[in-house]
CSV table of C-alpha atoms and ligand atoms in Angstrom, one decimal:
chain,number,residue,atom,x,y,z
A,1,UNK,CA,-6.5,97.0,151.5
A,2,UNK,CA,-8.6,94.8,153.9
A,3,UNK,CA,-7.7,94.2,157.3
A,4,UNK,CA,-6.6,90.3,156.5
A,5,UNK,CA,-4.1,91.6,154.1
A,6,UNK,CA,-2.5,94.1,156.4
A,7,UNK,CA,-2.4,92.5,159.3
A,8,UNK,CA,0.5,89.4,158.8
A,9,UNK,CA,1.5,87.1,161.4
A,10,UNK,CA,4.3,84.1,160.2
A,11,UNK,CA,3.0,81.0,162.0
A,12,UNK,CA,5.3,78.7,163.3
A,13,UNK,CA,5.5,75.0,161.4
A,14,UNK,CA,7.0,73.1,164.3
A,15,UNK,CA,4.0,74.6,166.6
A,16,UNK,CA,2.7,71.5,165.4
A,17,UNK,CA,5.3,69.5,166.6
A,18,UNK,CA,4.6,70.9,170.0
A,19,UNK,CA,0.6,69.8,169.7
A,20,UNK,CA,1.6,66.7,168.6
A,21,UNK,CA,4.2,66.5,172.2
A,22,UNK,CA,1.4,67.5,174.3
A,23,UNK,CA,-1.4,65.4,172.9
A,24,UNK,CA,1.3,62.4,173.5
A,25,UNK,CA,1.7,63.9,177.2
A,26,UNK,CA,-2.1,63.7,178.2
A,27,UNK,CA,-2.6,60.8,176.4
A,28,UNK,CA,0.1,59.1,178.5
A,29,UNK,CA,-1.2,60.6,181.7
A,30,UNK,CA,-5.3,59.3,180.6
A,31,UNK,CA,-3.8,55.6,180.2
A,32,UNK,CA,-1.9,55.9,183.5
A,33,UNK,CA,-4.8,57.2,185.5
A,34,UNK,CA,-7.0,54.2,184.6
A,35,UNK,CA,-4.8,51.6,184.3
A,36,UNK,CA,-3.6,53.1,188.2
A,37,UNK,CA,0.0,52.5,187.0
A,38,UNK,CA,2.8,54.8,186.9
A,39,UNK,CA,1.2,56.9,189.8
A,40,UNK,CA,0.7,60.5,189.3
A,41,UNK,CA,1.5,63.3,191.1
A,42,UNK,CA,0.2,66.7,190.8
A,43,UNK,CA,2.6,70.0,190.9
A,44,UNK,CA,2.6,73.3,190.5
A,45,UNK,CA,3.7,74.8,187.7
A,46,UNK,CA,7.3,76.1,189.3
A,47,UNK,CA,7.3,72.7,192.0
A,48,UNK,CA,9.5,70.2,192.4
A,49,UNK,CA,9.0,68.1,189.1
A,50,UNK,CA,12.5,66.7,188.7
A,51,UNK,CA,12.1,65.0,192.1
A,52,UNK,CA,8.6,63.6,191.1
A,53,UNK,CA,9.9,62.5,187.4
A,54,UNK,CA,13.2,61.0,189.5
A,55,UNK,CA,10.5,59.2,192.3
A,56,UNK,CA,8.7,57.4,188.9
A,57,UNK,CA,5.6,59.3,188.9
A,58,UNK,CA,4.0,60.5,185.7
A,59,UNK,CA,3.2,64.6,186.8
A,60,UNK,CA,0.2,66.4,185.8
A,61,UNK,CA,0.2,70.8,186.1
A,62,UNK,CA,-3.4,71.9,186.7
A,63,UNK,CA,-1.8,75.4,185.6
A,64,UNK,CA,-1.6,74.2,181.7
A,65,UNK,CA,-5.2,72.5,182.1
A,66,UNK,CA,-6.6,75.9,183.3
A,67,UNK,CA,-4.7,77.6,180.8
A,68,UNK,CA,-6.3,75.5,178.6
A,69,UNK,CA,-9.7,76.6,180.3
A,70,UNK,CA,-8.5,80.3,179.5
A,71,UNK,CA,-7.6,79.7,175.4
A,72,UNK,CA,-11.1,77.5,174.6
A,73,UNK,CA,-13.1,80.3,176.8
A,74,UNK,CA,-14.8,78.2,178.5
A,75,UNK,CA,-13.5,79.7,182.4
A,76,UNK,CA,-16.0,82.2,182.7
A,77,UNK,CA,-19.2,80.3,182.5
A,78,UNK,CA,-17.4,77.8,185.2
A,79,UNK,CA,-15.9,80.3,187.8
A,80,UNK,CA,-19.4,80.9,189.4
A,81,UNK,CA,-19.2,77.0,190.5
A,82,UNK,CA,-16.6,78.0,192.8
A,83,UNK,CA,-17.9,81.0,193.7
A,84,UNK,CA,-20.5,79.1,194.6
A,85,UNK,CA,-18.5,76.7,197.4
A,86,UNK,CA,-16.9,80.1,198.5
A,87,UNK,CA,-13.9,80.5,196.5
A,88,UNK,CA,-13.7,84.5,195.9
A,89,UNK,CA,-14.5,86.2,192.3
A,90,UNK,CA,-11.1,88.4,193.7
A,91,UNK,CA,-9.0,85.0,194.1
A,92,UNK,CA,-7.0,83.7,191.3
A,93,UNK,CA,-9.2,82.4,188.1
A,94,UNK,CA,-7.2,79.5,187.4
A,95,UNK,CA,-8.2,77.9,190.6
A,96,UNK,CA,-11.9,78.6,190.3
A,97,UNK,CA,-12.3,78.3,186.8
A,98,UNK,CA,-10.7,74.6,187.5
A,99,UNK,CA,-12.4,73.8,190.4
A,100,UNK,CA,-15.3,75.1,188.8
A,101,UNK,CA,-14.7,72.7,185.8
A,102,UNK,CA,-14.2,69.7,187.9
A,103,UNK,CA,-17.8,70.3,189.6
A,104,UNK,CA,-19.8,70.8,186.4
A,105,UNK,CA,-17.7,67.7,184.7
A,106,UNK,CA,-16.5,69.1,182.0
A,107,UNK,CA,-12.2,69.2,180.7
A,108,UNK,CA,-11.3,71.0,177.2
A,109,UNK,CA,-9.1,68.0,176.9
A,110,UNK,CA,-12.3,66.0,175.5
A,111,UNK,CA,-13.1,68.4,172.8
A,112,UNK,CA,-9.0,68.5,171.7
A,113,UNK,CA,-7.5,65.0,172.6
A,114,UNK,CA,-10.9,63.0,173.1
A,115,UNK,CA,-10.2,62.6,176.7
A,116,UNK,CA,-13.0,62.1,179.4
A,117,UNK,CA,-11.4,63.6,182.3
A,118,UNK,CA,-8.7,64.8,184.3
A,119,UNK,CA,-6.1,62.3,185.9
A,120,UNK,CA,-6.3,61.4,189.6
A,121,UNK,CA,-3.7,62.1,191.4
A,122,UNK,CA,-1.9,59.5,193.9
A,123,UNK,CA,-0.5,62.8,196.1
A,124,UNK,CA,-0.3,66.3,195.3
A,125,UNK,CA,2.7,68.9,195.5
A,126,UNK,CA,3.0,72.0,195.4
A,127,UNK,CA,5.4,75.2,196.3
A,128,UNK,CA,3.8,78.6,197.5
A,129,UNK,CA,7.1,80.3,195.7
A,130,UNK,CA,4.4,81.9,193.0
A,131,UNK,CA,1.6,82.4,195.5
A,132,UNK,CA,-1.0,80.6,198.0
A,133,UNK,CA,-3.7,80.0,195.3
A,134,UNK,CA,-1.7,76.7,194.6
A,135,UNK,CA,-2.1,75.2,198.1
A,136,UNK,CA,-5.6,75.8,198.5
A,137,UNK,CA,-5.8,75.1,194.9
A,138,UNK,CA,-4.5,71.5,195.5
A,139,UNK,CA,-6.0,71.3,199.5
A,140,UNK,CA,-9.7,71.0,197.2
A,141,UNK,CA,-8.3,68.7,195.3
A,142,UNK,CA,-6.4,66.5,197.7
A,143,UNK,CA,-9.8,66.7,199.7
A,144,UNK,CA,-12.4,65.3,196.6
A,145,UNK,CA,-9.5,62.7,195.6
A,146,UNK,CA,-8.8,61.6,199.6
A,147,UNK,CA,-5.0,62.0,198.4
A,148,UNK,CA,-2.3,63.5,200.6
A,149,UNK,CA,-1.0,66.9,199.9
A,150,UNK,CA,2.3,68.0,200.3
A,151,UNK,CA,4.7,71.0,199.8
A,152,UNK,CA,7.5,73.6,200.3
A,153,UNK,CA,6.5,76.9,201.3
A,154,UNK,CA,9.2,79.5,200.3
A,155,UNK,CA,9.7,83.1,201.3
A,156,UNK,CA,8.8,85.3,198.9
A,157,UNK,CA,9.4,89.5,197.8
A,158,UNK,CA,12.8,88.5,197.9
A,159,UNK,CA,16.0,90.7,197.4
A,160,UNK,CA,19.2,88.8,196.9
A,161,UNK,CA,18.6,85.1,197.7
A,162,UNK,CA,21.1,84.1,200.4
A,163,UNK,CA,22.4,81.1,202.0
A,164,UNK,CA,19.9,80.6,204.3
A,165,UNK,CA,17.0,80.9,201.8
A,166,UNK,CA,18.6,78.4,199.8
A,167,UNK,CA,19.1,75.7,202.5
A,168,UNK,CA,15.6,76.2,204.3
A,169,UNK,CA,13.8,75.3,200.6
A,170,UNK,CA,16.6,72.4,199.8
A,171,UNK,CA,15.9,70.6,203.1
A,172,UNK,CA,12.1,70.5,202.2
A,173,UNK,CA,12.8,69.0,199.0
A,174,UNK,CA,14.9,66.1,200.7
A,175,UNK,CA,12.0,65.6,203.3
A,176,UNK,CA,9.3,65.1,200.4
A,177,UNK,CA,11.3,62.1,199.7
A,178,UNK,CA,9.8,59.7,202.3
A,179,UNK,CA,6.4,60.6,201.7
A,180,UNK,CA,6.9,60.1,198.2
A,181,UNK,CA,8.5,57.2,198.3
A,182,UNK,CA,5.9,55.8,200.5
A,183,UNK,CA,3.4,56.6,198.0
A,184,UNK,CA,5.5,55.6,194.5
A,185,UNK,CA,7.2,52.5,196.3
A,186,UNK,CA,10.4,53.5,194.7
A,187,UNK,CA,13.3,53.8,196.9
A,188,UNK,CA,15.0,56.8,195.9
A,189,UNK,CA,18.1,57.1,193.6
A,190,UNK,CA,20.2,59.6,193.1
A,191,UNK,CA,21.7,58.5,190.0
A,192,UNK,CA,18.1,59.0,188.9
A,193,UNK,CA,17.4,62.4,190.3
A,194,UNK,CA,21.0,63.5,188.7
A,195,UNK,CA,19.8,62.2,185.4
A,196,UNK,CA,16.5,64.2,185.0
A,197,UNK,CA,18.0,67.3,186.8
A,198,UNK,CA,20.3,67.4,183.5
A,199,UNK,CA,17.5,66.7,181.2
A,200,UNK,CA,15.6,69.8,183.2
A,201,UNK,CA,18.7,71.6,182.6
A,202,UNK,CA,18.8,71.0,179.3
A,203,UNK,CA,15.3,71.7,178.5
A,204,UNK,CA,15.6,75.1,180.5
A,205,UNK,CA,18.6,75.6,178.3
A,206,UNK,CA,17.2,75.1,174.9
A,207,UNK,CA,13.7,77.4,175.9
A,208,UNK,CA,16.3,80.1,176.8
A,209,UNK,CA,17.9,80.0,173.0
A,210,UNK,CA,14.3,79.8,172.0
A,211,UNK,CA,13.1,82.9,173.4
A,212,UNK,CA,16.4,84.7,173.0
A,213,UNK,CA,15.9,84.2,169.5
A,214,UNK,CA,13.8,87.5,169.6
A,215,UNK,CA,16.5,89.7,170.3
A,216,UNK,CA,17.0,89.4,166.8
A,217,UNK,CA,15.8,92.2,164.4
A,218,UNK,CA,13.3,91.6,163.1
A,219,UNK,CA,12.3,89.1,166.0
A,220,UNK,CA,11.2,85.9,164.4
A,221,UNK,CA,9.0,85.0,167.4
A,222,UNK,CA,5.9,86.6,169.1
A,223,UNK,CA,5.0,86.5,172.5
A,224,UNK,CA,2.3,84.7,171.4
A,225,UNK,CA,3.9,81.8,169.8
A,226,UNK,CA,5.5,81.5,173.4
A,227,UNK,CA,2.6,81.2,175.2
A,228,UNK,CA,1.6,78.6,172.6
A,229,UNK,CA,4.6,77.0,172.6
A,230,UNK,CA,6.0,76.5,176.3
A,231,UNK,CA,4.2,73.6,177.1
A,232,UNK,CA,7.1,70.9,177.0
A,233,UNK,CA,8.9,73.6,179.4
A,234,UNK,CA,6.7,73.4,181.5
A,235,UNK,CA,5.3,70.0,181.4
A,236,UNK,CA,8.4,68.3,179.7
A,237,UNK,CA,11.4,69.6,181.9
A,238,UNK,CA,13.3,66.6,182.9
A,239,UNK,CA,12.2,64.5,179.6
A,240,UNK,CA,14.4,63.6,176.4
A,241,UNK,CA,11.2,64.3,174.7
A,242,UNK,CA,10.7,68.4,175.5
A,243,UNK,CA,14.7,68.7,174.2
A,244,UNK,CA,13.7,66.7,171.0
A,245,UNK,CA,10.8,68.9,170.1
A,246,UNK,CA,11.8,72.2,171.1
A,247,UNK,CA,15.5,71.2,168.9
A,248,UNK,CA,13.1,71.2,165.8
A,249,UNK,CA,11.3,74.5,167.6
A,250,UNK,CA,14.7,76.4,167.7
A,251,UNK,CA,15.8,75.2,164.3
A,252,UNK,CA,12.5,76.7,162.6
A,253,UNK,CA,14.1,80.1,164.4
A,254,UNK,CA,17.0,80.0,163.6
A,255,UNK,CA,16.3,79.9,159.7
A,256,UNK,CA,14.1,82.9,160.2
A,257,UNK,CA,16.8,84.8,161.7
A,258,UNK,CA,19.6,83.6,159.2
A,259,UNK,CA,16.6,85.2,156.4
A,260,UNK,CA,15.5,87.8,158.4
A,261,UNK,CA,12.1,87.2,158.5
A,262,UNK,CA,10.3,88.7,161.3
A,263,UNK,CA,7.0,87.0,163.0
A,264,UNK,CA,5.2,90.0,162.2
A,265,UNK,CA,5.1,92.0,159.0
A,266,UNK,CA,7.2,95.0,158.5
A,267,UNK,CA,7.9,94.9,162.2
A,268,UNK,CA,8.3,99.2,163.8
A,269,UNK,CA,7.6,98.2,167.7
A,270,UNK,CA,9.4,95.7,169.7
A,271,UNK,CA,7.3,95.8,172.5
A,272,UNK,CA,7.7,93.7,176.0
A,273,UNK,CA,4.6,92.3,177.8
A,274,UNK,CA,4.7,92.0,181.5
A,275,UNK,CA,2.5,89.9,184.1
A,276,UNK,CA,-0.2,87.4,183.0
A,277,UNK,CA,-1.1,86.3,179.5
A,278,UNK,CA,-5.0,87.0,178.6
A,279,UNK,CA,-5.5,83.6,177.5
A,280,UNK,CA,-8.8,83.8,175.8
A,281,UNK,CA,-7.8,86.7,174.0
A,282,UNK,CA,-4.3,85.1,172.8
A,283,UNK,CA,-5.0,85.7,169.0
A,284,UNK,CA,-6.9,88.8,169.4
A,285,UNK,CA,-4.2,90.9,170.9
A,286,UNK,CA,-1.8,89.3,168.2
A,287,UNK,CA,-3.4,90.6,165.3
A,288,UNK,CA,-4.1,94.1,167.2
A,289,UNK,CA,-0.6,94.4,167.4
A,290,UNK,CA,0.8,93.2,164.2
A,291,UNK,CA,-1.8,95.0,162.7
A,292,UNK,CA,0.0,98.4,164.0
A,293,UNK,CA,3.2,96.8,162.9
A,294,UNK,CA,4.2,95.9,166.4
A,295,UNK,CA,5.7,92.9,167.5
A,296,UNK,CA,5.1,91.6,171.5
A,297,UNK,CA,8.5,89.9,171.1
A,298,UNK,CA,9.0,88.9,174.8
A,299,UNK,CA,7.9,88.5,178.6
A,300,UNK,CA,8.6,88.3,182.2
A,301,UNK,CA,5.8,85.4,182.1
A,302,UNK,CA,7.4,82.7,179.3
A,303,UNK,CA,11.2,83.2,180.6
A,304,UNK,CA,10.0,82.1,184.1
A,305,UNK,CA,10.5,78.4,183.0
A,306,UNK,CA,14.4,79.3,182.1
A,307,UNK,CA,16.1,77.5,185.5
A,308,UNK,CA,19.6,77.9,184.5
A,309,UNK,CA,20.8,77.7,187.9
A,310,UNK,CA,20.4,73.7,188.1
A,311,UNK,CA,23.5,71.3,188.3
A,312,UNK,CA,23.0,67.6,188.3
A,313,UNK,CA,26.1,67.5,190.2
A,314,UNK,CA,24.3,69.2,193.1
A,315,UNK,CA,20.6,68.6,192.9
A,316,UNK,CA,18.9,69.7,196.0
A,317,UNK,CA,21.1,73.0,196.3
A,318,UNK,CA,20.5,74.0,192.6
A,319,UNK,CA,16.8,73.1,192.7
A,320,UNK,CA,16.3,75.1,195.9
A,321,UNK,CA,18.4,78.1,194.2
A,322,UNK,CA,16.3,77.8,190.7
A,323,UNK,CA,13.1,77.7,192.4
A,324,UNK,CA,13.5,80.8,194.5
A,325,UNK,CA,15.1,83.2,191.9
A,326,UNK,CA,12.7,83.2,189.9
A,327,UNK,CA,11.0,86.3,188.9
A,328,UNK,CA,7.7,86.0,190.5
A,329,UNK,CA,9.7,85.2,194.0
A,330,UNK,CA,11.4,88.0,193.8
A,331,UNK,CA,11.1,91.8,195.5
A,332,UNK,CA,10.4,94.7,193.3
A,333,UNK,CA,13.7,96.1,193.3
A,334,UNK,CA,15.3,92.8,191.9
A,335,UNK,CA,12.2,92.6,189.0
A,336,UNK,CA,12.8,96.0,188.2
A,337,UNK,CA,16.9,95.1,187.8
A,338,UNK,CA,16.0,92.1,185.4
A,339,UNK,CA,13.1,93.9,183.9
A,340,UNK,CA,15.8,96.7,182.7
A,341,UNK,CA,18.3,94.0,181.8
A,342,UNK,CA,15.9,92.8,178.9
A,343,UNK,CA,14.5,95.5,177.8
A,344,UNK,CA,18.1,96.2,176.8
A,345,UNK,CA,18.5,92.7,175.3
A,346,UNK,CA,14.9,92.8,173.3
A,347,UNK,CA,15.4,96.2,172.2
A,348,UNK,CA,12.3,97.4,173.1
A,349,UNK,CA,10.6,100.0,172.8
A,350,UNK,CA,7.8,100.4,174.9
A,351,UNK,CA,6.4,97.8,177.4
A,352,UNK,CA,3.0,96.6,178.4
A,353,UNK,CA,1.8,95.9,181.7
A,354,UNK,CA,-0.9,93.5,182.8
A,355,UNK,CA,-3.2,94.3,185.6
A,356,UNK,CA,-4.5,90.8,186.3
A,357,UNK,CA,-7.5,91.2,188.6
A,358,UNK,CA,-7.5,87.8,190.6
A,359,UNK,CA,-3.5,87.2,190.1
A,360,UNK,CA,-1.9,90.2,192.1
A,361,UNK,CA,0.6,87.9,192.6
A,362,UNK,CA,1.9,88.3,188.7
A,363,UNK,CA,0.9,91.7,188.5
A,364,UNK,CA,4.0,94.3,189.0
A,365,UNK,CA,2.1,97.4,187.9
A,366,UNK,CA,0.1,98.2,191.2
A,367,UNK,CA,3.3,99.7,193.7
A,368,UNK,CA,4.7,102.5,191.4
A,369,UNK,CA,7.1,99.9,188.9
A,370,UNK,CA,6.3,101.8,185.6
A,371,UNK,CA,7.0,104.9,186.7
A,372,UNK,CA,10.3,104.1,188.4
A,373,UNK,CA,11.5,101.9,184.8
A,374,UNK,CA,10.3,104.8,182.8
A,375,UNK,CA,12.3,107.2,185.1
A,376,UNK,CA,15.7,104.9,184.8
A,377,UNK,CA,14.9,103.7,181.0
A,378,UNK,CA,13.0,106.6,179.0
A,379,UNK,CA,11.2,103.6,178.0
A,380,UNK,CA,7.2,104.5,177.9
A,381,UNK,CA,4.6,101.5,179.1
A,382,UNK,CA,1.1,101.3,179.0
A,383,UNK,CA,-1.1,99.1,181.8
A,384,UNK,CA,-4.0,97.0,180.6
A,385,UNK,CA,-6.8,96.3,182.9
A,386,UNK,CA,-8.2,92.3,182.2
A,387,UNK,CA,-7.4,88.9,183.8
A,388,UNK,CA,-5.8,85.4,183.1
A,389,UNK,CA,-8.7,83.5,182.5
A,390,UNK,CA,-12.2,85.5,183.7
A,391,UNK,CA,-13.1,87.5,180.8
A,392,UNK,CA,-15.9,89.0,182.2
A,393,UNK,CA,-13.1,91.3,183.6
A,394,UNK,CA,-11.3,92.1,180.3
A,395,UNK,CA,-12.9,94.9,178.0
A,396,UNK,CA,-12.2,94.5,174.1
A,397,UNK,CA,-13.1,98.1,172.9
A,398,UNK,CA,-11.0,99.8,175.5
A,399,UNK,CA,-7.8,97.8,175.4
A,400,UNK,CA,-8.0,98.1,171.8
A,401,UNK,CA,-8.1,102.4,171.9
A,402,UNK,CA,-5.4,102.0,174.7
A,403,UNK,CA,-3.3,99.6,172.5
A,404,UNK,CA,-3.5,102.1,169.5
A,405,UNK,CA,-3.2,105.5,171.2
A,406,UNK,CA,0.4,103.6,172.9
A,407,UNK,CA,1.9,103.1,169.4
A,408,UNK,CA,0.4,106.4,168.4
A,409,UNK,CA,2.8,107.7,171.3
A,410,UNK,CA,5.7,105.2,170.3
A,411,UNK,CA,5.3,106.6,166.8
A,412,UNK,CA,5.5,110.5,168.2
A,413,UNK,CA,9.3,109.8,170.1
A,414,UNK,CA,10.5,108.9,167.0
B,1,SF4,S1,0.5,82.9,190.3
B,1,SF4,FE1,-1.4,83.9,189.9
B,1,SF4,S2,-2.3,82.7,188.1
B,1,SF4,FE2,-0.7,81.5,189.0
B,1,SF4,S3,-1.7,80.1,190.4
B,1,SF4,FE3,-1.0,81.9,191.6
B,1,SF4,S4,-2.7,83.4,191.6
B,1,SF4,FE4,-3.1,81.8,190.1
């Protein structure tokens, strides 16, 4: 038997669906930036959007372009432009492989929607709740566009989020509102802001279903469709549009599950992937998996767009909250409580951790973690070595031996 015929991945119909929503979402943000009308504003991928959507800007996440930078492989050869201007090898990828992109003039979104350029933003806002990458990120940016940059800076390593955490990040939402509504010349509603803090909700809802979906045996999702697929949570929350797609998304899923069809052939291994996605290596580590008949079936890194702690009927408070217990905010000894939580949930059977060399700040294997969750769980893990986006730091041959001795070991416990 060949390798093509062993090694069976079910693709997703309604991931078209999903190109087709974001093709529409850059395409509106092109005509905006030339035509100068809506305004844009830039954010990062966990800021503020609903405020910005409420405030009548059009919002643009450099995250998903990098990411983009990461899947067409084109990061590496740009990186050294930043390096170049001082931004650190060590620092995080997507900033330099972006930066680095912006200097040499070049954006995969000409070779996939035909699209000259990034859009310019009118301001720029971001929240350090993931890391500091993001504000320098943006200071560049804001800098080479003479646009102001804004922002909430949140505590972070945090245990249980209490009052005082919640109010300090709510006020700083409320006080972006005069300097956005200087720059949108929309008065602020909160009628508005209520409206797309349901539609957010909603979305955030729906992804959850989505990726809950592979709880089911066999999963009828990969990891990989996730990373494929979470655009409109990302880039949609707040818009009727994200909930109308991903309907059709969790629909496809659904069926699957009612005829037990797996994503992956003849699925043995439910496996859970921590940390960073290696983004130009997405379809790579797919097929080395399902080839061993395991299935990557879910992650710390796609549920981190599930905010189910947002109300419409209390806005600021519930944005503040949703913001700042998310994973990535949070200290060790809460990841490692939700980490167990869903290993339960997934039935998994052996997890996989990320070392992200520029992103420490998504990597949870460094401090002792996988030891600790083995000890509480029984549950084995392995640690690959590579990065987001620089895949000059990501070796092929040995991930691969690593990958297969792990099931080999899956495979003994049995
Ligand atoms: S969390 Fe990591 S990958 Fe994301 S912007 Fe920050 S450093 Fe970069």
């Amino acid at each position: 038997m060949n390798d093509e015929k062993k090694i069976l991945i079910k693709k997703l119909q309604t991931a078209a669906d999903v190109s087709q929503f974001m093709a529409d979402y850059y395409h509106g943000l092109d005509q905006a930036s030339k035509a100068g009308n809506p305004k844009i504003a830039w954010c990062t991928s966990v800021g503020p959007a609903e405020i910005l959507r409420a405030m009548g800007f059009l919002v643009y996440f450099p995250e998903t372009h990098s990411a983009m930078l990461g899947t067409t492989r084109m990061a590496a050869d740009l990186i050294p432009e930043a390096n170049a201007l001082g931004y650190s090898p060590e620092i995080c990828s997507y900033l330099t492989a972006d930066i680095g992109a912006f200097l040499r003039g070049v954006t995969p979104l000409t070779k996939v929607y035909k699209i000259d350029s990034i859009p310019k933003p009118d301001v720029l806002v971001f929240n350090t709740n993931q890391c500091r990458d993001v504000q320098d990120w943006f200071n560049w940016y804001g800098t080479k566009f003479k646009a102001p940059v804004i922002g909430i800076y949140t505590h972070r390593n945090i245990g249980d989020l209490t009052e005082a955490h919640i109010t300090s990040v709510a006020k700083q939402m409320e006080a972006l509102l005069e300097p956005l509504g200087k720059i949108s010349g929309k008065t602020f509603d909160m009628a508005e802001l209520k409206r797309v803090v349901k539609l957010s909700r909603d979305c955030s809802d729906i992804w959850k279903k989505i990726l809950d979906t592979a709880s089911a045996v066999p999963s009828p999702l990969t990891f990989y469709d996730g990373t494929t697929i979470m655009g409109p949570a990302v880039v949609g929350r707040g818009s009727q549009s994200a909930l109308d797609v991903y309907q059709k998304v969790l629909a496809e899923l659904e069926d699957r599950i009612r005829n037990r069809e797996g994503a992956v052939n003849d699925e043995h291994y439910r496996i859970y992937w921590d940390g960073m996605p290696i983004w130009g290596r997405l379809s790579v580590h797919a097929k080395l998996f399902a080839g061993l008949n395991a299935n990557v079936l879910a992650s710390t890194y796609c549920n981190s767009w599930i905010f189910s702690a947002l109300d419409p009927d209390d806005p600021f408070n519930s944005m503040a909250r949703a913001y700042t217990e998310l994973f990535i905010v949070r200290s060790d000894q809460a990841k490692e409580e939700y980490i167990k939580n869903m290993l339960d949930f997934f039935k998994v059977d052996g997890i996989v951790y990320h070392d992200s060399k520029t992103c420490p700040n998504n990597t949870n294997c460094r401090y002792g973690m996988p030891q600790r969750l083995e000890k509480i769980t029984g549950i084995p893990s392995l640690t690959i070595h590579g990065d987001l986006n620089d895949l000059r730091l990501v070796s092929d041959e040995q991930t691969k031996t690593k990958v297969e001795a792990f099931i080999e070991q899956l495979e003994e416990r049995r």
